[in-house]
Short mmCIF file of C-alpha atoms and ligand atoms in Angstrom, two decimals:
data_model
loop_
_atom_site.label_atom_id
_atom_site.label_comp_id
_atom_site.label_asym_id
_atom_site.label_seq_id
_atom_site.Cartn_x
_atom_site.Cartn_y
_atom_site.Cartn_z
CA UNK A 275 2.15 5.96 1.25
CA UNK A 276 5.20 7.48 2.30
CA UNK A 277 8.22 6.86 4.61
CA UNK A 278 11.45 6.69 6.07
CA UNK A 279 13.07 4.43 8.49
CA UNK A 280 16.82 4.99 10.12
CA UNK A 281 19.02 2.90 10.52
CA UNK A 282 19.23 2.83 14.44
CA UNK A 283 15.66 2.31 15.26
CA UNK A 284 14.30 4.19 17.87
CA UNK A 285 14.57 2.85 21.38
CA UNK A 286 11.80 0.74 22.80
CA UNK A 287 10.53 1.44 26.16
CA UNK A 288 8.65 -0.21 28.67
CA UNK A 289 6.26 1.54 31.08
CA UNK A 290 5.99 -0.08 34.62
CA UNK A 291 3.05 -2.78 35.38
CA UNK A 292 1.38 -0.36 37.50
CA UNK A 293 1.24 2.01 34.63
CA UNK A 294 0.23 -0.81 32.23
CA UNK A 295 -2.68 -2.00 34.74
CA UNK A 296 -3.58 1.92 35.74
CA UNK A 297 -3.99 2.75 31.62
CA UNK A 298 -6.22 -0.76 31.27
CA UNK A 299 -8.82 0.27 33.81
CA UNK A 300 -8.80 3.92 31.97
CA UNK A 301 -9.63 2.48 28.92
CA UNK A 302 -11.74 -0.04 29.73
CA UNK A 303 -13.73 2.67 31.37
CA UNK A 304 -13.49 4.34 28.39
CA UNK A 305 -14.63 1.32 26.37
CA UNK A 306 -17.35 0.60 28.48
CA UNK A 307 -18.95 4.46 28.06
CA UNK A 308 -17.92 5.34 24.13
CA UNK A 309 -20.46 5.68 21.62
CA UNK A 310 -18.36 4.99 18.73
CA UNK A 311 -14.78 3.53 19.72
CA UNK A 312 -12.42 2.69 16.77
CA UNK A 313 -8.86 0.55 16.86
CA UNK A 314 -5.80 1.57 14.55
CA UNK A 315 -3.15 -1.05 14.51
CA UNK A 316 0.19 -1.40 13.02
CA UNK A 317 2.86 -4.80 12.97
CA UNK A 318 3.27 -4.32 16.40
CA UNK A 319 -0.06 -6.43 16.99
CA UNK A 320 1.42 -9.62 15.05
CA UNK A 321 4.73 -9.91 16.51
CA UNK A 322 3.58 -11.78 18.78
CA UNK A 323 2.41 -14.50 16.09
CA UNK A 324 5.81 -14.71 14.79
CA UNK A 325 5.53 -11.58 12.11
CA UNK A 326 8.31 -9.21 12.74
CA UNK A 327 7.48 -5.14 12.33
CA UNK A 328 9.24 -2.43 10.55
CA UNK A 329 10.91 0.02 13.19
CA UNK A 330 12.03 -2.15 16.01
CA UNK A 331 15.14 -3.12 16.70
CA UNK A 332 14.78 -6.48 14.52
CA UNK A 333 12.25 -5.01 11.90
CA UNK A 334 12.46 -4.74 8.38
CA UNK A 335 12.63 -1.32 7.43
CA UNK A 336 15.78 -1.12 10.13
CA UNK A 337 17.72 -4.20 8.64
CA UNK A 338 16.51 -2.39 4.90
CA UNK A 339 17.96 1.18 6.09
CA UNK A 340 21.09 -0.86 7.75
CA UNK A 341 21.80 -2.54 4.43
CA UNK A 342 20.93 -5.80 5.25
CA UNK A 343 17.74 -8.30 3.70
CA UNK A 344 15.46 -9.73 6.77
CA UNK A 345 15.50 -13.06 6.67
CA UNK A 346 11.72 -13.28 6.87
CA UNK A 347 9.38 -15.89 4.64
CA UNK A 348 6.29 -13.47 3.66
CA UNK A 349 4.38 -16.85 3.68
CA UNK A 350 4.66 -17.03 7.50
CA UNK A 351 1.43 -14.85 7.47
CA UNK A 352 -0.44 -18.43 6.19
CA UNK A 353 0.39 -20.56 9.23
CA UNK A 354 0.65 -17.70 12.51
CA UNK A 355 -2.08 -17.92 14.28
CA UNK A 356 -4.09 -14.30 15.48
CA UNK A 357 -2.48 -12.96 18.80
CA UNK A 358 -4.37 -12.16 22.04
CA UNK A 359 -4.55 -8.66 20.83
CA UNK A 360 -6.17 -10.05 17.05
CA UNK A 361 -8.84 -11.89 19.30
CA UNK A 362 -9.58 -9.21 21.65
CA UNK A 363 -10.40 -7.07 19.14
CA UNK A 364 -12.88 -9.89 17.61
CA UNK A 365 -14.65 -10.32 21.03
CA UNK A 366 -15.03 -6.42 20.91
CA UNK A 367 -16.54 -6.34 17.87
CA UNK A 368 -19.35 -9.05 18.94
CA UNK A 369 -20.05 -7.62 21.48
CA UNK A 370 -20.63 -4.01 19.73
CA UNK A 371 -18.19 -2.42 21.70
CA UNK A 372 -15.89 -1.75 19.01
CA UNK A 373 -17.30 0.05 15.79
CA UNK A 374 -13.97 -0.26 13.24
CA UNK A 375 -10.31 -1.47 12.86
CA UNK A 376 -8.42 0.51 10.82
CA UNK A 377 -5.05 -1.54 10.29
CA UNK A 378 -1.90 -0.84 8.17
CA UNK A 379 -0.94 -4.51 8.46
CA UNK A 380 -1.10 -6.49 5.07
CA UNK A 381 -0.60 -9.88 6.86
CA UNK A 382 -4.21 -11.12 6.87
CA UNK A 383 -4.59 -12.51 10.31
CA UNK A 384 -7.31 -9.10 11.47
CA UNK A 385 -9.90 -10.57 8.81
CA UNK A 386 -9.13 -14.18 9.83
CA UNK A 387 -9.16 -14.30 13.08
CA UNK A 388 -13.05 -12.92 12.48
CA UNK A 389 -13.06 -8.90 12.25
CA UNK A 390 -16.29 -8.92 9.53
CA UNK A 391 -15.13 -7.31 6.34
CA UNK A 392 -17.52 -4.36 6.70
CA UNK A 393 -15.91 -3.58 9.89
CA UNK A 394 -12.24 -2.77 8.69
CA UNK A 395 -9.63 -1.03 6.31
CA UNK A 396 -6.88 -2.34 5.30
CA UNK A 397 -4.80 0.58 4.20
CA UNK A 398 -1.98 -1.00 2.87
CA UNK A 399 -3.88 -4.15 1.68
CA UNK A 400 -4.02 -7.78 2.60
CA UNK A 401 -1.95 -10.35 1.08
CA UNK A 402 -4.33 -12.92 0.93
CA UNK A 403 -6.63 -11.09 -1.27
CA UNK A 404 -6.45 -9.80 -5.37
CA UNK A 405 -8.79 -8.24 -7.23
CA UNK A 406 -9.88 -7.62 -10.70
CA UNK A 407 -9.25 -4.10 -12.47
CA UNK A 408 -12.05 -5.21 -14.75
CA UNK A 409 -15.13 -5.66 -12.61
CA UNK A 410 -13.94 -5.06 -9.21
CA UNK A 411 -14.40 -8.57 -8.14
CA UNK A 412 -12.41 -9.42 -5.05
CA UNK A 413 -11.07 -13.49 -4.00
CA UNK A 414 -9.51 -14.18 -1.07
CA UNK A 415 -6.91 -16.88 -1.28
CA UNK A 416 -5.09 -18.92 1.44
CA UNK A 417 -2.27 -18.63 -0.27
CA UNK A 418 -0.16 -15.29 -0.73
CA UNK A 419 -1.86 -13.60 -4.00
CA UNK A 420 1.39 -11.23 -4.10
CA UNK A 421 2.49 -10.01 -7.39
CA UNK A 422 6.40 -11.02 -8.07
CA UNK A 423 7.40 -7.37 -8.66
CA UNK A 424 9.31 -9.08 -11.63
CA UNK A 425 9.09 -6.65 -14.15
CA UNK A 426 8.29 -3.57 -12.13
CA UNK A 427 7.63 -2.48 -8.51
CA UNK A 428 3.97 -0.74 -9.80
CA UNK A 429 3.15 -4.05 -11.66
CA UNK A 430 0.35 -5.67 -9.36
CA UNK A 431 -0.51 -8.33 -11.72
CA UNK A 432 -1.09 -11.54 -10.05
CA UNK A 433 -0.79 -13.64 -13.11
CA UNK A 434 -4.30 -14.87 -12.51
CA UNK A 435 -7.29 -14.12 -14.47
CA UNK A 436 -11.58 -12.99 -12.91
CA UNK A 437 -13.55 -15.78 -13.11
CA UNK A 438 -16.71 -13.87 -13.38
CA UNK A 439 -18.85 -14.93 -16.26
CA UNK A 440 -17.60 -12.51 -19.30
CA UNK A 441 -15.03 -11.53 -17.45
CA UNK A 442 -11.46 -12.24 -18.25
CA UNK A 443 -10.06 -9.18 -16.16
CA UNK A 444 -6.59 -9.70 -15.19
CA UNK A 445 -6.26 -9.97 -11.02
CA UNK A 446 -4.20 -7.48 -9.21
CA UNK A 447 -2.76 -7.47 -5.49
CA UNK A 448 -4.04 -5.04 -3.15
CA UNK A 449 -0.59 -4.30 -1.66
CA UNK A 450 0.31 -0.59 -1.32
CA UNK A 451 3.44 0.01 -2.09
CA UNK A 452 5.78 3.19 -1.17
CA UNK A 453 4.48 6.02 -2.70
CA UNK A 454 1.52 4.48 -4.02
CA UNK A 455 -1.99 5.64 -3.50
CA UNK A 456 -3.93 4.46 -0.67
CA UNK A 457 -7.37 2.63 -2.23
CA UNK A 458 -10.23 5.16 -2.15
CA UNK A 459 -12.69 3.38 -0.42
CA UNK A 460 -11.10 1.37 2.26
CA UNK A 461 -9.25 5.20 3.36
CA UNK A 462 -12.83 7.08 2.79
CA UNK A 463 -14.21 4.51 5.11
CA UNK A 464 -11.68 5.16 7.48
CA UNK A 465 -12.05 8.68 7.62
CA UNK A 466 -16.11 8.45 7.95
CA UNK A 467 -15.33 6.83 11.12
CA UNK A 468 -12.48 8.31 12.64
CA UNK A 469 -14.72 11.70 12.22
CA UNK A 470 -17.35 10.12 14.14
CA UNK A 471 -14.85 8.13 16.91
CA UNK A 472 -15.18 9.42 20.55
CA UNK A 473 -12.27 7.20 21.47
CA UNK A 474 -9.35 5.73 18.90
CA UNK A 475 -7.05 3.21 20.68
CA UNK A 476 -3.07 3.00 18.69
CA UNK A 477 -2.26 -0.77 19.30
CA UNK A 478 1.56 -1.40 18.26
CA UNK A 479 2.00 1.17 15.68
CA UNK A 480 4.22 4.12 15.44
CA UNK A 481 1.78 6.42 13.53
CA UNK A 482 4.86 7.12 11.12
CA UNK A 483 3.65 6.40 7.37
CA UNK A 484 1.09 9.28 6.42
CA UNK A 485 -1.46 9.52 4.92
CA UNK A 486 -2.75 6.18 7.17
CA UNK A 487 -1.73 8.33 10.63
CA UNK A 488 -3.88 11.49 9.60
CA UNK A 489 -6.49 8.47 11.43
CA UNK A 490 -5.50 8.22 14.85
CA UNK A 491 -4.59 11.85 14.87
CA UNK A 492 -8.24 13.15 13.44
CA UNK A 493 -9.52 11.62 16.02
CA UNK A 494 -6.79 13.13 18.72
CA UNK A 495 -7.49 16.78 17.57
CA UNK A 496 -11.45 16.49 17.37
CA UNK A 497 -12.84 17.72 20.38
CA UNK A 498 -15.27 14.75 21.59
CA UNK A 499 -12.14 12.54 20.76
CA UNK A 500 -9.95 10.90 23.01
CA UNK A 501 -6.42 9.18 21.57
CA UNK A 502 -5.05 6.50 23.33
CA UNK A 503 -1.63 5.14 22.19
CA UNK A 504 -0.21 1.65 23.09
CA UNK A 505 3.63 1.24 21.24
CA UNK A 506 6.96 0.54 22.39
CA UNK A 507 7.93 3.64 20.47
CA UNK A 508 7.43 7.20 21.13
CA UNK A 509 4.68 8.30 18.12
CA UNK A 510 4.88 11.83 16.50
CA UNK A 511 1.28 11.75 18.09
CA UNK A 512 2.23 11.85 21.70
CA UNK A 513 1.24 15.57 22.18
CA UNK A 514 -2.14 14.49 20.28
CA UNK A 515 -2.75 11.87 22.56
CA UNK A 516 -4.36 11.80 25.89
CA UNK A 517 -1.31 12.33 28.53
CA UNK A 518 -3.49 9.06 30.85
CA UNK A 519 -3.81 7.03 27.75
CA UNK A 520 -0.55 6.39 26.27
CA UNK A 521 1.56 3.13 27.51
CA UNK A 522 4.38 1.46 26.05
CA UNK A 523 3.88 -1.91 26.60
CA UNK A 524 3.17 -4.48 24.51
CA UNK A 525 0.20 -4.34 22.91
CA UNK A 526 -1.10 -8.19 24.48
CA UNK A 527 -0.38 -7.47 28.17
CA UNK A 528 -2.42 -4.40 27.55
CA UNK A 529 -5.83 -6.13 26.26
CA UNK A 530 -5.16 -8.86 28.22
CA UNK A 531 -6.26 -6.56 31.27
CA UNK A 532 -8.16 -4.20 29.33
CA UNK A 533 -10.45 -7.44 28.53
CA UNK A 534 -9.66 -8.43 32.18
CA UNK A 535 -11.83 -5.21 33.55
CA UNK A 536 -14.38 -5.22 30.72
CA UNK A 537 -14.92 -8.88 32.00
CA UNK A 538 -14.48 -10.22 28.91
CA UNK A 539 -13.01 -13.46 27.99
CA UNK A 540 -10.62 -13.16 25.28
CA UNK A 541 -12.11 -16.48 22.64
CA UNK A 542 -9.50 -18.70 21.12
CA UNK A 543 -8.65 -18.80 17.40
CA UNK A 544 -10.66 -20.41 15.62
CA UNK A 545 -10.65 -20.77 11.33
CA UNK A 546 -14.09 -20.66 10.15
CA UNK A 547 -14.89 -21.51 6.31
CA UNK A 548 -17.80 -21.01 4.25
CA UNK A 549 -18.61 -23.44 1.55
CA UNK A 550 -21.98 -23.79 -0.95
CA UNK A 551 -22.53 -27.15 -2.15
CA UNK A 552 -24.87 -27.19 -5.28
CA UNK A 553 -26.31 -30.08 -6.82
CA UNK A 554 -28.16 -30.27 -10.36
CA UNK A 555 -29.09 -33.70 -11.80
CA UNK A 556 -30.12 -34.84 -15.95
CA UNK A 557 -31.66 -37.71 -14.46
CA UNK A 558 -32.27 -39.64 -11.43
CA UNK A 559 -28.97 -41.53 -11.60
CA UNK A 560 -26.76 -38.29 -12.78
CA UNK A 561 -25.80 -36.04 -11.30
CA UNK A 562 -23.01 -32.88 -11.13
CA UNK A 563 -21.80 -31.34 -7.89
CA UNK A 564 -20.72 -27.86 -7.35
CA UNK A 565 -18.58 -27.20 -4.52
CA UNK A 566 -17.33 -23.48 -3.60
CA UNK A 567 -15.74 -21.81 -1.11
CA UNK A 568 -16.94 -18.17 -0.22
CA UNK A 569 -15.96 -15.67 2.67
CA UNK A 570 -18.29 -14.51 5.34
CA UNK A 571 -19.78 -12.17 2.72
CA UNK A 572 -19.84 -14.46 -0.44
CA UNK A 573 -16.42 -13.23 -2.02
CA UNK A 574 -14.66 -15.88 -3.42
CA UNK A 575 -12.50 -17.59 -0.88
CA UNK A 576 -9.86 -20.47 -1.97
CA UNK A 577 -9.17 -22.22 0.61
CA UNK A 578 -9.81 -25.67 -1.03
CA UNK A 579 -7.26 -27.92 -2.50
CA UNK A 580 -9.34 -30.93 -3.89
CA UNK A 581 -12.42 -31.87 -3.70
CA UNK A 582 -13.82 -35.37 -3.95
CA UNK A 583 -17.10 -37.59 -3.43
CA UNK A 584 -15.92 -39.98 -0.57
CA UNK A 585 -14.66 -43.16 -1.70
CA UNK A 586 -14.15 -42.33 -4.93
CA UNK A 587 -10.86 -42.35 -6.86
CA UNK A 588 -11.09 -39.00 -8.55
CA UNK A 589 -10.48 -35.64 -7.18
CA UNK A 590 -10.76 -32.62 -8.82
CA UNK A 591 -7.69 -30.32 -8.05
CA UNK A 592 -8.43 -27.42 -9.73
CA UNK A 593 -11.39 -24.13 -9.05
CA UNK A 594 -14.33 -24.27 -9.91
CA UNK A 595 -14.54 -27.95 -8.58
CA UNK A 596 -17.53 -29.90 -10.76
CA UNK A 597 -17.55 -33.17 -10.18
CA UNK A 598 -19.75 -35.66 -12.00
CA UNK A 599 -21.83 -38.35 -10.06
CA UNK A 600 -23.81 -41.28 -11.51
CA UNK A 601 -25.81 -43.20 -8.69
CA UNK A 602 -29.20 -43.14 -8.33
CA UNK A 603 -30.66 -41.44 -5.02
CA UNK A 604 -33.58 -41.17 -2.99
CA UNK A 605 -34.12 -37.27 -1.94
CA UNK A 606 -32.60 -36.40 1.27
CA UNK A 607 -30.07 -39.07 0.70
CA UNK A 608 -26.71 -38.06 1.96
CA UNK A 609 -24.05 -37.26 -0.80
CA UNK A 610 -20.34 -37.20 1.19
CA UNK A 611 -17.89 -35.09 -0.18
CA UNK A 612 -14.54 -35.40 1.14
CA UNK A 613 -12.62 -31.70 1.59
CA UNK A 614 -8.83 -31.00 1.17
CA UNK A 615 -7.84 -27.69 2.29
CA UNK A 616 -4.28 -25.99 1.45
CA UNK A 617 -3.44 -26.93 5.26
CA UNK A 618 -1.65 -24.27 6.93
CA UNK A 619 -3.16 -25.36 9.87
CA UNK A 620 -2.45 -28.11 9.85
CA UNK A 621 -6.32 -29.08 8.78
CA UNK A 622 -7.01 -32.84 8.19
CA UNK A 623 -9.63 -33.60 5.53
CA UNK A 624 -13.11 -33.26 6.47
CA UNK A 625 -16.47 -35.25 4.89
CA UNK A 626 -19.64 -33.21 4.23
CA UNK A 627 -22.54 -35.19 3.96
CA UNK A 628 -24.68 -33.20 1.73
CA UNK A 629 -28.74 -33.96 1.87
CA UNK A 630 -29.25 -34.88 -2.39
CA UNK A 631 -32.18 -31.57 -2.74
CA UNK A 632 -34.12 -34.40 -5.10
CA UNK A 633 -34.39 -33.73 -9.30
CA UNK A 634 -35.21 -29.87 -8.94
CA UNK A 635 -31.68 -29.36 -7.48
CA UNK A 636 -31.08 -26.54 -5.36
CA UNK A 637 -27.55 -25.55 -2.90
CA UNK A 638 -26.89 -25.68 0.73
CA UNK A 639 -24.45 -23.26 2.35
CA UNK A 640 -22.13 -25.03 5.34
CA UNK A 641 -20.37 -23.26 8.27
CA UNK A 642 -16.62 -25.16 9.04
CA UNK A 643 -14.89 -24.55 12.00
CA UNK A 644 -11.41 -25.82 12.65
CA UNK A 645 -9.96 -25.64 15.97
CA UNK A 646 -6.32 -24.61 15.23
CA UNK A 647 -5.08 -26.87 19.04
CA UNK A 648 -7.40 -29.89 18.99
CA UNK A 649 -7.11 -29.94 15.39
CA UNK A 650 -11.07 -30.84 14.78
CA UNK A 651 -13.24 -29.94 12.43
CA UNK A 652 -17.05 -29.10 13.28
CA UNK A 653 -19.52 -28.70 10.24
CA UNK A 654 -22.73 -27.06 10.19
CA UNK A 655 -25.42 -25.89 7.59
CA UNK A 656 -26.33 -22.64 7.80
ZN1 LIG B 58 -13.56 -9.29 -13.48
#
């Protein structure tokens, strides 16, 4: 990865609302018709949750190049919730009308808000998830798995260690850091299907940092491709874009009427969690419970904080969470177990009650959804 930022960042400009609503009904044309339409986005798209960028006026690689720290928490990223634009993007995807995100942001809030894992490259990593160097193993975390940079810049370690069986890999960050090497198969991915993209749409990026802009601009100089760019800043990809398709505006006004001609409504955020309860008994009247978070595609996601059978005293605090049981039960009798979550929405506890699978044992998997405003949990097995 490679850049440089001045000091005066470029100007921002706004395009009229005609232009803004005249560009939205070209692209949602455009939407409507492509065979395989892909979305690159930069910080621009989580500004709006509270995340500043880079180049504006207020971002941090301006306040960096003026000499001056941004006084901005990294751990913001846990509690902003995913912007119009974030959810726009997820209703696209369900639908099937979008095919791939390709995002430089690190700040998490693409895969939360519900863009499948399979479906996206995060060039310059996420900071909710680490991997190990070992095995490969990825976990996502709701916490920020960020190395300190302590010793050195290149030093990734997490301080954590794999918790695969055998395994005592030390975990890494998958933060990309300036001039560092973009990972292999997240920018491979990207490339398959920018070279197969009809339409690419730039949402609040301004295609600066190379090698992650050699996207939006393969697809610009293909012939079957069509570039659209939405940024408050002019892009060195404005002659590579199409002259109809390129708006500065912010990047929410634009889907908002983008998703306004598709006819599609844009869904609220909502957090969804994954969780397998297992149960194994010795006897009738012992028992041990295994409860564990996962992510949509069973990486291992910690978004737990305790975990305790209802009513009783003793929680366990720490991953994996065992906890011991000694009642005895009738099969299909429900086993509650109470949930703590780390909370960054604001989520209250929540009580599973888990059907006991009888003396053979066996697991259940559960869907959670939180609503983020009514601040309610609904539970499901899946
Ligand atoms: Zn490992």
């Amino acid at each position: 990865m490679d850049l440089t930022a001045p000091a005066i960042a470029e100007t921002e400009h706004f395009s009229s609302p005609a232009q803004t609503t005249a560009v939205a009904a070209q692209l949602a044309a455009l939407i409507r018709t492509a065979k395989h339409f892909i979305v690159y986005t930069g910080a621009g798209v989580s500004t709006s949750a509270g995340i500043p960028d880079f180049r504006g006026p207020e971002g941090a690689w301006t306040k960096r190049a003026q000499g001056k720290e941004l006084a901005f928490d990294g751990s913001k990223t846990l509690t902003a919730v995913p912007t119009t634009t974030h959810m726009a993007l997820v209703a696209l995807q369900e639908r099937g009308l979008l095919k791939y995100v390709v995002s430089q942001n690190c700040d998490g809030l693409h895969r939360r808000s519900g863009i499948m894992p399979d479906r996206i490259s995060e060039l310059h990593g996420n900071s909710n998830r680490e991997y190990c160097k070992d095995c490969g193993k990825e976990y996502i975390r709701d916490f920020r798995a960020v190395s300190s940079y302590d010793k050195s810049y290149s030093d990734h370690r997490t301080g954590r260690k794999c918790a695969v069986p055998g395994c005592t890999g030390a975990l890494h960050d998958t933060i990309i850091n300036f001039g560092e090497q973009l990972p292999k198969t997240a920018m491979t991915r990207a490339t398959t299907h920018a070279k197969k993209a009809d339409l690419c749409l730039v949402l609040g990026s301004s295609c600066r940092v190379s090698p992650a802009n050699s996207i939006p601009e393969c697809v610009g100089r293909s012939k079957k491709g069509r570039l659209a760019i939405c940024n408050l800043q002019d892009t060195p990809l404005e002659d590579v874009a199409d002259e109809k398709l390129r708006i500065h505006a912010r990047t929410d006004d634009l889907m908002t009427q983008v998703m306004a001609n598709l006819g599609i409504l844009i869904p609220p955020f909502i957090l969804r969690r994954r969780l397998i309860i297992a149960m194994a008994s010795q006897s009738r009247d012992r028992h041990q419970l295994t409860v564990t978070g996962v992510d949509v595609d069973d990486t291992p996601s910690s978004f737990l904080r305790s975990v305790k059978v209802e009513g009783s005293r003793r929680a366990v605090r720490t991953e994996p969470f065992v906890l011991g049981m000694r009642e005895e039960l009738e099969e299909g009798a429900a086993v509650k177990v109470e949930l703590e979550f780390m909370g960054h929405y604001g989520e209250p506890n929540v009580v599973v009650a888990h059907a006991y699978p009888g003396e053979a044992g066996g697991s259940s998997v559960y869907g959670l959804e939180y609503d983020v405003w009514t601040k309610e949990w609904e539970v499901r097995r899946v």
